CSV table of C-alpha atoms and ligand atoms in Angstrom, one decimal:
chain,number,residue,atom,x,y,z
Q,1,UNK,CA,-30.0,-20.7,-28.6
Q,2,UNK,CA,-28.5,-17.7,-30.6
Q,3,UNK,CA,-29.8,-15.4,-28.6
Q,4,UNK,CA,-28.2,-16.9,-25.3
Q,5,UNK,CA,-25.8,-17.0,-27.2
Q,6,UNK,CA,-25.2,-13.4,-27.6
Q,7,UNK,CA,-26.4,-12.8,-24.5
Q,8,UNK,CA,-23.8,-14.5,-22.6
Q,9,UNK,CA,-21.2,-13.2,-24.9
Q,10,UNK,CA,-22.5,-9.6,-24.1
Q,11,UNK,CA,-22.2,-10.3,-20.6
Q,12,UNK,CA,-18.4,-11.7,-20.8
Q,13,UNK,CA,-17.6,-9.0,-22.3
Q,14,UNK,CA,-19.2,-6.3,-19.9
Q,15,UNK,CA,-17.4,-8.2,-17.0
Q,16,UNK,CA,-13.9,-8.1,-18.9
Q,17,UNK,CA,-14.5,-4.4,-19.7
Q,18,UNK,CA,-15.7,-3.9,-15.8
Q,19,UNK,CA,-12.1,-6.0,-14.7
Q,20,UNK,CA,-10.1,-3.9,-17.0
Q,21,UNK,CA,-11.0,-0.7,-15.2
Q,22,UNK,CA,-9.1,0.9,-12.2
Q,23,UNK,CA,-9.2,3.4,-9.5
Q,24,UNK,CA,-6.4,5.8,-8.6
Q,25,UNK,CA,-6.5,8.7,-6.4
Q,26,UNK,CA,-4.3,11.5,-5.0
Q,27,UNK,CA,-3.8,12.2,-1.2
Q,28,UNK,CA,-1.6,15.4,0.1
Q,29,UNK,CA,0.9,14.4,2.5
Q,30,UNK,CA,4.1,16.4,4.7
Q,31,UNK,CA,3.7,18.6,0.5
Q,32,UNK,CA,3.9,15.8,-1.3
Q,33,UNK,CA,1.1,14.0,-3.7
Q,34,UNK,CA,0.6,10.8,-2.7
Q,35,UNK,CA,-0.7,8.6,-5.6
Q,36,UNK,CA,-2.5,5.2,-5.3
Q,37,UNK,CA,-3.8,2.9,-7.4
Q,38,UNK,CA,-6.8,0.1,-6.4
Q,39,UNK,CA,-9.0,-2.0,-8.0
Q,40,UNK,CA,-11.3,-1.6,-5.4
Q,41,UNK,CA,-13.7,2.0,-5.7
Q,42,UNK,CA,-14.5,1.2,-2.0
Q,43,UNK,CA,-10.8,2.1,-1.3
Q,44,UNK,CA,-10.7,5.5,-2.1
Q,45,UNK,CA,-10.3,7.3,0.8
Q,46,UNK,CA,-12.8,10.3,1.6
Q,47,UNK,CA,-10.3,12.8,2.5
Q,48,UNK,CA,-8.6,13.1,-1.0
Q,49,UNK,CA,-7.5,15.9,-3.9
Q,50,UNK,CA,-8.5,13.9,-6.9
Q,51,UNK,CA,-9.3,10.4,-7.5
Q,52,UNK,CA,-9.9,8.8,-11.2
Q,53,UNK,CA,-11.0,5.8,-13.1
Q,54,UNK,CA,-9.0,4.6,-16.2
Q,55,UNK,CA,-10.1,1.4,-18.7
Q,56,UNK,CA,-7.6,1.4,-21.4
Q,57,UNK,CA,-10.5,-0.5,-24.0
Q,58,UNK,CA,-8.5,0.4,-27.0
Q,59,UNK,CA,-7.6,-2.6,-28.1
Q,60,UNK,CA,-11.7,-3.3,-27.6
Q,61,UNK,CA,-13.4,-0.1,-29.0
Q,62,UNK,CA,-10.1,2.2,-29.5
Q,63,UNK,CA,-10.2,4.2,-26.9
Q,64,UNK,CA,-9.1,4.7,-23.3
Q,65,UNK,CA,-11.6,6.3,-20.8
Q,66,UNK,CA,-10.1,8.6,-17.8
Q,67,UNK,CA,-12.7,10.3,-15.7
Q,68,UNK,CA,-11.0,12.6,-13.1
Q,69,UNK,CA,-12.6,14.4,-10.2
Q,70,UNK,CA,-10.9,16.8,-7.9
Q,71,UNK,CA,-12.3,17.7,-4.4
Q,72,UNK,CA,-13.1,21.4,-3.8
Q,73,UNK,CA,-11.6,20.8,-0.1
Q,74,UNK,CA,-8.6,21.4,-1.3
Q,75,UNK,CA,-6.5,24.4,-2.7
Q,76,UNK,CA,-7.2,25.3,-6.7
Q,77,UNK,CA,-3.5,24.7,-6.9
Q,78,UNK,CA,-3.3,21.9,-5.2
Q,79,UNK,CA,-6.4,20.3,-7.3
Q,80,UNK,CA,-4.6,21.1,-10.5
Q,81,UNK,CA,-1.4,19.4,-9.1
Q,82,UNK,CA,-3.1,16.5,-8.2
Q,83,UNK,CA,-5.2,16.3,-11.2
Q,84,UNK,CA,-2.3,16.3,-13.9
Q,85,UNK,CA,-0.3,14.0,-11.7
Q,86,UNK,CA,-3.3,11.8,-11.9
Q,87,UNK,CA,-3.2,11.8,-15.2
Q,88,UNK,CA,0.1,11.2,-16.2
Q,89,UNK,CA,0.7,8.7,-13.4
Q,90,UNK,CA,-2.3,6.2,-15.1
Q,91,UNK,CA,-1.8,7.2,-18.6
Q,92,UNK,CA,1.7,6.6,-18.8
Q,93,UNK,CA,1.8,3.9,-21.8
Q,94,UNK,CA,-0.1,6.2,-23.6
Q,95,UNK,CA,1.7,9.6,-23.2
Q,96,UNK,CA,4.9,7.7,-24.1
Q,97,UNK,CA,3.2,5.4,-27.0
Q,98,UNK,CA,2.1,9.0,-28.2
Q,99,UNK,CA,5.5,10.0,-27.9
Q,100,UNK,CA,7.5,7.4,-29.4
Q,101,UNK,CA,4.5,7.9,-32.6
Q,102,UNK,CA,4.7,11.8,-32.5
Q,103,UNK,CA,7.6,13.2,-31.7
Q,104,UNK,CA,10.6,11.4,-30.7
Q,105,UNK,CA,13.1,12.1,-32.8
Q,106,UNK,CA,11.4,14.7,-34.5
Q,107,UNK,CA,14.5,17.4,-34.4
Q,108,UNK,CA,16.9,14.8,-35.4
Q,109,UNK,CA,19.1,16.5,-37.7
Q,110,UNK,CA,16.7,19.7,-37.5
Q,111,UNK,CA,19.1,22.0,-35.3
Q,112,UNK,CA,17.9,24.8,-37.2
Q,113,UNK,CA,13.8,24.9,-36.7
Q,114,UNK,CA,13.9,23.4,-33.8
Q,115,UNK,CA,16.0,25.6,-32.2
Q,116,UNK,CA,13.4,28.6,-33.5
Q,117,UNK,CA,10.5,26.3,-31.6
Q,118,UNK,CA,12.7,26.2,-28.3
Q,119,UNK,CA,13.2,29.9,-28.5
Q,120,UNK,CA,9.2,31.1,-29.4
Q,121,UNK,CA,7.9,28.0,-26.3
Q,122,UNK,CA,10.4,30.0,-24.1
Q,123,UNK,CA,9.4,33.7,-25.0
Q,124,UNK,CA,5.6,32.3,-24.9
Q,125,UNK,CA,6.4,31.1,-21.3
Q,126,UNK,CA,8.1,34.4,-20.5
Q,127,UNK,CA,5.3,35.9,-21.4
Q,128,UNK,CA,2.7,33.8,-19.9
Q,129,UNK,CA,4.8,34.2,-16.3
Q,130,UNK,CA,4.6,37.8,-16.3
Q,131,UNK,CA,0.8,37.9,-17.0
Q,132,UNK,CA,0.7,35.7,-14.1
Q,133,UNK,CA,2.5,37.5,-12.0
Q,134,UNK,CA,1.2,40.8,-13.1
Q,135,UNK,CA,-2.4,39.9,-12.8
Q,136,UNK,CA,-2.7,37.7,-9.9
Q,137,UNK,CA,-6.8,38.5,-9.9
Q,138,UNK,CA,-7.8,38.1,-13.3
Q,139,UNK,CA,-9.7,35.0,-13.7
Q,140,UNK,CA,-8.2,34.3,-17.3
Q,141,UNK,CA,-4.5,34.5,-15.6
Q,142,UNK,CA,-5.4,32.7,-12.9
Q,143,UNK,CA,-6.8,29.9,-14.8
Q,144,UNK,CA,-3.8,30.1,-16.5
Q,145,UNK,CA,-1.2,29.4,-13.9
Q,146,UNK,CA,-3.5,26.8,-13.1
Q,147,UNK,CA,-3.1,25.0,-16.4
Q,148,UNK,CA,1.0,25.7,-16.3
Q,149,UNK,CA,0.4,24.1,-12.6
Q,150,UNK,CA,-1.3,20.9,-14.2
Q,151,UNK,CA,0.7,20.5,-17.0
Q,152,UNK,CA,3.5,20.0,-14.3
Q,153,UNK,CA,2.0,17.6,-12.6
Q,154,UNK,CA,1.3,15.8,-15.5
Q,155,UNK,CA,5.0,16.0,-16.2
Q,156,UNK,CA,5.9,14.6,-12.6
Q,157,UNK,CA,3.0,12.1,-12.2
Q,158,UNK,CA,4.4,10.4,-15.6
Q,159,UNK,CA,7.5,10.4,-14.3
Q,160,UNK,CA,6.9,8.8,-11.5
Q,161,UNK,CA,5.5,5.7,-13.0
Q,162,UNK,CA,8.1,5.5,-15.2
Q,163,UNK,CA,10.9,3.5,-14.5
Q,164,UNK,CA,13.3,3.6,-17.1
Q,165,UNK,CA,15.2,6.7,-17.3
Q,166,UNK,CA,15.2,6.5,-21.2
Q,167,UNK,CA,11.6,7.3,-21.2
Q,168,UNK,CA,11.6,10.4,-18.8
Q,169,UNK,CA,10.1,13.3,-20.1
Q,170,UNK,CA,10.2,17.0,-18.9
Q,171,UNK,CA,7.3,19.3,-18.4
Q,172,UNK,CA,8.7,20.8,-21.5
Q,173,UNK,CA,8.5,17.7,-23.7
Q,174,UNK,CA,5.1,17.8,-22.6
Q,175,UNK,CA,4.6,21.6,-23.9
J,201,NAG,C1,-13.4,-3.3,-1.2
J,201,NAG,O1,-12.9,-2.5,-0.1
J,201,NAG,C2,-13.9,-2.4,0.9
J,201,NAG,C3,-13.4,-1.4,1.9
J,201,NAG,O2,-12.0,-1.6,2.2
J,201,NAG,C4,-14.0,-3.8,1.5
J,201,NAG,O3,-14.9,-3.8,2.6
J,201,NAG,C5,-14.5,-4.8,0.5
J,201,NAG,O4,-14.5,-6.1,1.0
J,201,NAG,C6,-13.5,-4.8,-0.7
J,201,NAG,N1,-14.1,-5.6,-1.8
J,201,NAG,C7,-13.4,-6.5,-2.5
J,201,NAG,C8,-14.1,-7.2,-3.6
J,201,NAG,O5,-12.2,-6.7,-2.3
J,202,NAG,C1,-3.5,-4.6,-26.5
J,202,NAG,O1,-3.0,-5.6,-27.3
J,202,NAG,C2,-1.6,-5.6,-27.5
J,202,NAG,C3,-1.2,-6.6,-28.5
J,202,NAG,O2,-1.7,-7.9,-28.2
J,202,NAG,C4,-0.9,-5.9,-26.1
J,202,NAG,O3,0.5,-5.8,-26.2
J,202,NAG,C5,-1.4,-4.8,-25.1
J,202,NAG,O4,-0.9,-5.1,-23.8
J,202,NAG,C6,-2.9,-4.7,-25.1
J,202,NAG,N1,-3.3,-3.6,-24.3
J,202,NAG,C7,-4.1,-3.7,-23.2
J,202,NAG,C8,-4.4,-2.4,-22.5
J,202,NAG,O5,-4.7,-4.7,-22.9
J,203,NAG,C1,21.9,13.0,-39.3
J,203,NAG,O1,22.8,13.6,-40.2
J,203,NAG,C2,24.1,12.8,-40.3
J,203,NAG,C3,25.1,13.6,-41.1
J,203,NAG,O2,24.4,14.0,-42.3
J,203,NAG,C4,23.7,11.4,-40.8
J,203,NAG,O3,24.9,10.6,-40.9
J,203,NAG,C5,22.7,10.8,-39.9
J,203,NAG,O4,22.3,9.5,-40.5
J,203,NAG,C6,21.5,11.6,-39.7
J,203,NAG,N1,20.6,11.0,-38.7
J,203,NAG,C7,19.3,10.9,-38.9
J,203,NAG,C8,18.6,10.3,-37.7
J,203,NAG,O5,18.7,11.2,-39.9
């Protein structure tokens, strides 16, 4: 009797984990990502630049599982793109939880060193640009702009899922 016991409980709770997950993916249309979400695996279309699945378990285990693949088919730019946009588009509650526990509000009243933090993350950019554009065919610049690329994404695919304008963030926010 215990054992059943257990047993079924084991197995409610594999099937509320399994309902909690979801599937979103990332089509390229007319230049534009095209995000989708489905509960459905089977609805992911082959032709795709990334596609993911997110369970948010925290409030069972404490954390949140994203697993993110991007097809080879397309561009490296456009697979970083898609990838960050992924990301941010399903992870939303968590990038601005993170937020809200982190860093908002953080240069309240702190003109002074946080002016000094805008000015080194836009020499570091400066910087990281030029490299970029200086060494087009190095593979450690290249993965580079890839990364800036992905971060941006990240920046526009949270948007995107974010209604309220009080909770926009820009790619810098996200630096
Ligand atoms: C999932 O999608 C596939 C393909 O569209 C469909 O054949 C199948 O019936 C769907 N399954 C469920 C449980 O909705
Ligand atoms: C986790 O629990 C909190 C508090 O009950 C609830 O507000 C939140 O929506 C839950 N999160 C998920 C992903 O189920
Ligand atoms: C910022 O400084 C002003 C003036 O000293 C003060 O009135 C205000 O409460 C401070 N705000 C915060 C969020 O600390």
């Amino acid at each position: 009797m215990n054992l059943y016991m257990k047993y079924c409980f084991l197995l409610l709770f594999s099937l509320f984990i399994f309902c909690e997950s979801k599937y979103g993916f990332v089509t390229w249309s007319n230049g534009n990502a095209i995000v989708s979400v489905t509960d459905n695996y089977s609805e992911i279309p082959k032709v795709h630049v990334a596609k993911a699945t997110y369970s948010n378990e925290i409030n069972n285990t404490g954390w949140a599982f994203l697993e993110l693949h991007t097809s080879a088919d397309s561009s490296d730019e456009k697979q970083a793109y898609a990838a960050g946009f992924l990301e941010g588009y399903l992870t939303r509650d968590l990038i601005w939880m993170h937020w809200q526990n982190m860093l908002k509000g953080y240069c309240y009243n702190k003109t002074e060193v946080c002016g000094l933090i805008e000015d080194f993350v836009d020499k570091n950019e400066d910087y990281i640009a030029s490299m970029v554009t200086a060494n087009p065919t190095d593979p450690y610049w290249y993965q580079m702009k890839l990364y800036y690329i992905q971060i941006e994404g990240l920046a526009v695919g949270y948007n995107h899922a974010t209604s309220d304008p009080y909770e926009w963030l820009t790619v810098r926010d996200l630096m």
